[in-house]
């Protein structure tokens, strides 16, 4: 199937889900506002800390808020456009994956469009504003080349986030119960990347830089953007981390799908 055809099918499937959600517009606004409020409270928490301690391990306020906001920004994109990964446990346990296997459309594409997380819109908007303010106030020496690299790092950050969600939720093929907490555990490890990884022990640094490369969503882009010379060059591995995580997560999903047995009798 061509890439253009996949985008067309994704758009059609996504629009149908969006129509169903907008039938209940009060839920739409409540979810969006609650997500935005969560981010604003987190920003205030950081502001209170830095109002008393202006420098933490060599990192200034706007540099840390950039990392903090990048986690929420990518989470917002993943929730708004790829929320279906979080519905995989239901699809597997209720046998709803059956109909996806019968359609002449890639299964992973159908999974992505299974749901829309409207709360992601709040995360996306507030996260985007904080990222923009961080870049505007963080004393960045802008050039055309640097702007292009920042766009590339934003794209790779989103790919990494979606890929980790897909890999974590693919555990539903092996952990077949309604209380599968493994994806949530993987998701919550992203909190470690809201702050400089230099604050953590070596084992945690390796974990969130390799196995679950959350550091390439926030920390390594920040080291490039704000000119942290001791980490110079690590940002170049972001596309490699994104491609590797995407291939690994798709491989895990396909392997899990081969073990899918519907609901039995």
Tab-separated table of N, CA, C and O in Angstrom, residues 97-160:
chain	number	residue	atom	x	y	z
A	97	UNK	N	-10.113	-7.291	17.785
A	97	UNK	CA	-9.061	-7.254	16.778
A	97	UNK	C	-9.441	-8.083	15.552
A	97	UNK	O	-8.867	-7.897	14.472
A	98	UNK	N	-10.420	-8.977	15.710
A	98	UNK	CA	-10.822	-9.863	14.610
A	98	UNK	C	-11.199	-9.077	13.359
A	98	UNK	O	-10.774	-9.406	12.249
A	99	UNK	N	-12.027	-8.054	13.548
A	99	UNK	CA	-12.511	-7.318	12.377
A	99	UNK	C	-11.400	-6.529	11.706
A	99	UNK	O	-11.451	-6.284	10.503
A	100	UNK	N	-10.386	-6.121	12.476
A	100	UNK	CA	-9.260	-5.417	11.881
A	100	UNK	C	-8.446	-6.342	10.988
A	100	UNK	O	-7.907	-5.919	9.961
A	101	UNK	N	-8.367	-7.612	11.381
A	101	UNK	CA	-7.603	-8.581	10.601
A	101	UNK	C	-8.292	-8.934	9.290
A	101	UNK	O	-7.650	-9.392	8.345
A	102	UNK	N	-9.606	-8.708	9.235
A	102	UNK	CA	-10.365	-9.062	8.040
A	102	UNK	C	-10.391	-7.947	7.001
A	102	UNK	O	-10.770	-8.175	5.858
A	103	UNK	N	-10.000	-6.745	7.390
A	103	UNK	CA	-10.047	-5.614	6.466
A	103	UNK	C	-8.751	-5.509	5.664
A	103	UNK	O	-7.677	-5.807	6.190
A	104	UNK	N	-8.838	-5.067	4.421
A	104	UNK	CA	-7.633	-4.900	3.587
A	104	UNK	C	-6.910	-3.591	3.882
A	104	UNK	O	-6.565	-2.823	2.968
A	105	UNK	N	-6.711	-3.334	5.163
A	105	UNK	CA	-6.049	-2.105	5.623
A	105	UNK	C	-5.028	-2.524	6.680
A	105	UNK	O	-5.312	-3.410	7.483
A	106	UNK	N	-3.823	-1.945	6.704
A	106	UNK	CA	-2.836	-2.317	7.725
A	106	UNK	C	-3.433	-2.261	9.133
A	106	UNK	O	-4.076	-1.277	9.511
A	107	UNK	N	-3.205	-3.326	9.897
A	107	UNK	CA	-3.800	-3.421	11.231
A	107	UNK	C	-3.315	-2.295	12.131
A	107	UNK	O	-4.105	-1.705	12.878
A	108	UNK	N	-2.030	-1.973	12.073
A	108	UNK	CA	-1.495	-0.940	12.954
A	108	UNK	C	-2.133	0.411	12.651
A	108	UNK	O	-2.373	1.217	13.560
A	109	UNK	N	-2.463	0.669	11.398
A	109	UNK	CA	-3.128	1.918	11.029
A	109	UNK	C	-4.525	1.980	11.645
A	109	UNK	O	-4.944	3.025	12.155
A	110	UNK	N	-5.221	0.861	11.628
A	110	UNK	CA	-6.552	0.811	12.231
A	110	UNK	C	-6.484	0.984	13.748
A	110	UNK	O	-7.333	1.646	14.351
A	111	UNK	N	-5.458	0.402	14.362
A	111	UNK	CA	-5.282	0.545	15.810
A	111	UNK	C	-5.053	2.006	16.176
A	111	UNK	O	-5.644	2.521	17.131
A	112	UNK	N	-4.210	2.697	15.409
A	112	UNK	CA	-3.945	4.108	15.686
A	112	UNK	C	-5.231	4.924	15.691
A	112	UNK	O	-5.369	5.882	16.458
A	113	UNK	N	-6.178	4.573	14.821
A	113	UNK	CA	-7.401	5.361	14.657
A	113	UNK	C	-8.558	4.851	15.504
A	113	UNK	O	-9.694	5.311	15.330
A	114	UNK	N	-8.297	3.925	16.413
A	114	UNK	CA	-9.373	3.370	17.224
A	114	UNK	C	-9.965	4.395	18.176
A	114	UNK	O	-11.134	4.326	18.541
A	115	UNK	N	-9.169	5.353	18.598
A	115	UNK	CA	-9.672	6.369	19.519
A	115	UNK	C	-8.949	7.686	19.345
A	115	UNK	O	-7.896	7.765	18.709
A	116	UNK	N	-9.527	8.726	19.925
A	116	UNK	CA	-8.922	10.059	19.921
A	116	UNK	C	-8.917	10.570	21.356
A	116	UNK	O	-9.973	10.632	22.003
A	117	UNK	N	-7.756	10.903	21.865
A	117	UNK	CA	-7.658	11.445	23.218
A	117	UNK	C	-7.774	12.959	23.188
A	117	UNK	O	-6.792	13.658	22.917
A	118	UNK	N	-8.964	13.457	23.445
A	118	UNK	CA	-9.183	14.910	23.378
A	118	UNK	C	-8.343	15.647	24.415
A	118	UNK	O	-7.962	16.811	24.215
A	119	UNK	N	-8.025	14.982	25.525
A	119	UNK	CA	-7.140	15.611	26.507
A	119	UNK	C	-5.791	15.976	25.888
A	119	UNK	O	-5.096	16.884	26.349
A	120	UNK	N	-5.426	15.265	24.817
A	120	UNK	CA	-4.177	15.567	24.127
A	120	UNK	C	-4.154	16.949	23.526
A	120	UNK	O	-3.078	17.542	23.355
A	121	UNK	N	-5.334	17.493	23.195
A	121	UNK	CA	-5.385	18.839	22.631
A	121	UNK	C	-4.917	19.867	23.653
A	121	UNK	O	-4.168	20.789	23.324
A	122	UNK	N	-5.328	19.684	24.911
A	122	UNK	CA	-4.868	20.578	25.970
A	122	UNK	C	-3.370	20.463	26.190
A	122	UNK	O	-2.669	21.471	26.333
A	123	UNK	N	-2.873	19.221	26.204
A	123	UNK	CA	-1.433	19.017	26.358
A	123	UNK	C	-0.664	19.637	25.205
A	123	UNK	O	0.400	20.240	25.392
A	124	UNK	N	-1.197	19.476	24.000
A	124	UNK	CA	-0.535	19.991	22.813
A	124	UNK	C	-0.480	21.519	22.815
A	124	UNK	O	0.568	22.125	22.542
A	125	UNK	N	-1.586	22.159	23.153
A	125	UNK	CA	-1.641	23.620	23.132
A	125	UNK	C	-0.750	24.245	24.204
A	125	UNK	O	0.089	25.105	23.913
A	126	UNK	N	-0.923	23.799	25.454
A	126	UNK	CA	-0.144	24.391	26.546
A	126	UNK	C	1.324	24.005	26.418
A	126	UNK	O	2.223	24.831	26.627
A	127	UNK	N	1.583	22.732	26.063
A	127	UNK	CA	2.966	22.311	25.860
A	127	UNK	C	3.640	23.103	24.763
A	127	UNK	O	4.804	23.498	24.876
A	128	UNK	N	2.907	23.349	23.671
A	128	UNK	CA	3.459	24.135	22.576
A	128	UNK	C	3.773	25.558	22.983
A	128	UNK	O	4.815	26.117	22.595
A	129	UNK	N	2.892	26.164	23.780
A	129	UNK	CA	3.121	27.541	24.243
A	129	UNK	C	4.358	27.610	25.133
A	129	UNK	O	5.193	28.515	25.007
A	130	UNK	N	4.503	26.621	26.050
A	130	UNK	CA	5.652	26.633	26.954
A	130	UNK	C	6.951	26.388	26.188
A	130	UNK	O	7.976	27.016	26.471
A	131	UNK	N	6.921	25.489	25.216
A	131	UNK	CA	8.107	25.261	24.379
A	131	UNK	C	8.485	26.539	23.643
A	131	UNK	O	9.663	26.927	23.597
A	132	UNK	N	7.498	27.200	23.076
A	132	UNK	CA	7.752	28.449	22.350
A	132	UNK	C	8.346	29.504	23.273
A	132	UNK	O	9.322	30.187	22.922
A	133	UNK	N	7.787	29.657	24.473
A	133	UNK	CA	8.315	30.633	25.426
A	133	UNK	C	9.725	30.270	25.873
A	133	UNK	O	10.573	31.144	26.051
A	134	UNK	N	9.974	28.973	26.046
A	134	UNK	CA	11.309	28.530	26.453
A	134	UNK	C	12.343	28.864	25.387
A	134	UNK	O	13.458	29.312	25.700
A	135	UNK	N	11.982	28.655	24.129
A	135	UNK	CA	12.905	28.958	23.036
A	135	UNK	C	13.090	30.466	22.868
A	135	UNK	O	14.162	30.935	22.484
A	136	UNK	N	12.034	31.228	23.157
A	136	UNK	CA	12.110	32.680	22.996
A	136	UNK	C	12.886	33.345	24.127
A	136	UNK	O	13.571	34.359	23.916
A	137	UNK	N	12.812	32.779	25.328
A	137	UNK	CA	13.421	33.405	26.495
A	137	UNK	C	14.711	32.725	26.955
A	137	UNK	O	15.337	33.174	27.911
A	138	UNK	N	15.069	31.640	26.302
A	138	UNK	CA	16.204	30.848	26.784
A	138	UNK	C	17.552	31.224	26.215
A	138	UNK	O	18.492	30.424	26.272
A	139	UNK	N	17.694	32.400	25.642
A	139	UNK	CA	18.983	32.892	25.121
A	139	UNK	C	19.570	31.923	24.092
A	139	UNK	O	20.709	31.445	24.231
A	140	UNK	N	18.784	31.623	23.077
A	140	UNK	CA	19.216	30.717	22.017
A	140	UNK	C	19.776	31.542	20.863
A	140	UNK	O	19.169	32.522	20.432
A	141	UNK	N	20.934	31.133	20.362
A	141	UNK	CA	21.541	31.794	19.200
A	141	UNK	C	20.983	31.146	17.935
A	141	UNK	O	21.453	30.075	17.514
A	142	UNK	N	19.989	31.787	17.325
A	142	UNK	CA	19.282	31.166	16.207
A	142	UNK	C	20.001	31.390	14.882
A	142	UNK	O	20.523	32.459	14.610
A	143	UNK	N	20.011	30.339	14.080
A	143	UNK	CA	20.438	30.406	12.686
A	143	UNK	C	19.435	29.575	11.885
A	143	UNK	O	18.631	28.828	12.465
A	144	UNK	N	19.480	29.697	10.568
A	144	UNK	CA	18.569	28.904	9.735
A	144	UNK	C	18.821	27.413	9.928
A	144	UNK	O	17.887	26.602	9.995
A	145	UNK	N	20.094	27.032	10.030
A	145	UNK	CA	20.430	25.628	10.240
A	145	UNK	C	19.915	25.104	11.568
A	145	UNK	O	19.405	23.981	11.649
A	146	UNK	N	20.039	25.926	12.602
A	146	UNK	CA	19.581	25.501	13.922
A	146	UNK	C	18.066	25.346	13.952
A	146	UNK	O	17.533	24.408	14.560
A	147	UNK	N	17.363	26.240	13.290
A	147	UNK	CA	15.900	26.138	13.218
A	147	UNK	C	15.481	24.845	12.522
A	147	UNK	O	14.535	24.170	12.951
A	148	UNK	N	16.196	24.481	11.450
A	148	UNK	CA	15.884	23.241	10.731
A	148	UNK	C	16.128	22.025	11.609
A	148	UNK	O	15.340	21.063	11.614
A	149	UNK	N	17.218	22.050	12.387
A	149	UNK	CA	17.519	20.931	13.281
A	149	UNK	C	16.456	20.813	14.377
A	149	UNK	O	16.047	19.704	14.743
A	150	UNK	N	15.990	21.944	14.894
A	150	UNK	CA	14.949	21.925	15.932
A	150	UNK	C	13.673	21.274	15.400
A	150	UNK	O	13.035	20.472	16.084
A	151	UNK	N	13.296	21.603	14.167
A	151	UNK	CA	12.116	20.978	13.557
A	151	UNK	C	12.324	19.467	13.442
A	151	UNK	O	11.426	18.671	13.756
A	152	UNK	N	13.521	19.058	13.013
A	152	UNK	CA	13.836	17.632	12.908
A	152	UNK	C	13.730	16.949	14.267
A	152	UNK	O	13.169	15.850	14.378
A	153	UNK	N	14.245	17.597	15.306
A	153	UNK	CA	14.202	17.013	16.648
A	153	UNK	C	12.774	16.908	17.168
A	153	UNK	O	12.432	15.960	17.884
A	154	UNK	N	11.925	17.864	16.806
A	154	UNK	CA	10.514	17.786	17.199
A	154	UNK	C	9.834	16.589	16.535
A	154	UNK	O	9.056	15.868	17.175
A	155	UNK	N	10.122	16.370	15.259
A	155	UNK	CA	9.531	15.233	14.536
A	155	UNK	C	10.009	13.913	15.124
A	155	UNK	O	9.210	12.999	15.370
A	156	UNK	N	11.319	13.799	15.362
A	156	UNK	CA	11.837	12.551	15.927
A	156	UNK	C	11.283	12.310	17.333
A	156	UNK	O	11.036	11.159	17.713
A	157	UNK	N	11.069	13.385	18.098
A	157	UNK	CA	10.514	13.242	19.449
A	157	UNK	C	9.111	12.631	19.402
A	157	UNK	O	8.772	11.746	20.200
A	158	UNK	N	8.293	13.098	18.458
A	158	UNK	CA	6.936	12.551	18.323
A	158	UNK	C	6.982	11.084	17.912
A	158	UNK	O	6.236	10.239	18.449
A	159	UNK	N	7.863	10.750	16.967
A	159	UNK	CA	7.982	9.352	16.517
A	159	UNK	C	8.379	8.452	17.681
A	159	UNK	O	7.810	7.358	17.865
A	160	UNK	N	9.340	8.889	18.478
A	160	UNK	CA	9.783	8.092	19.627
A	160	UNK	C	8.637	7.882	20.604
A	160	UNK	O	8.415	6.775	21.105
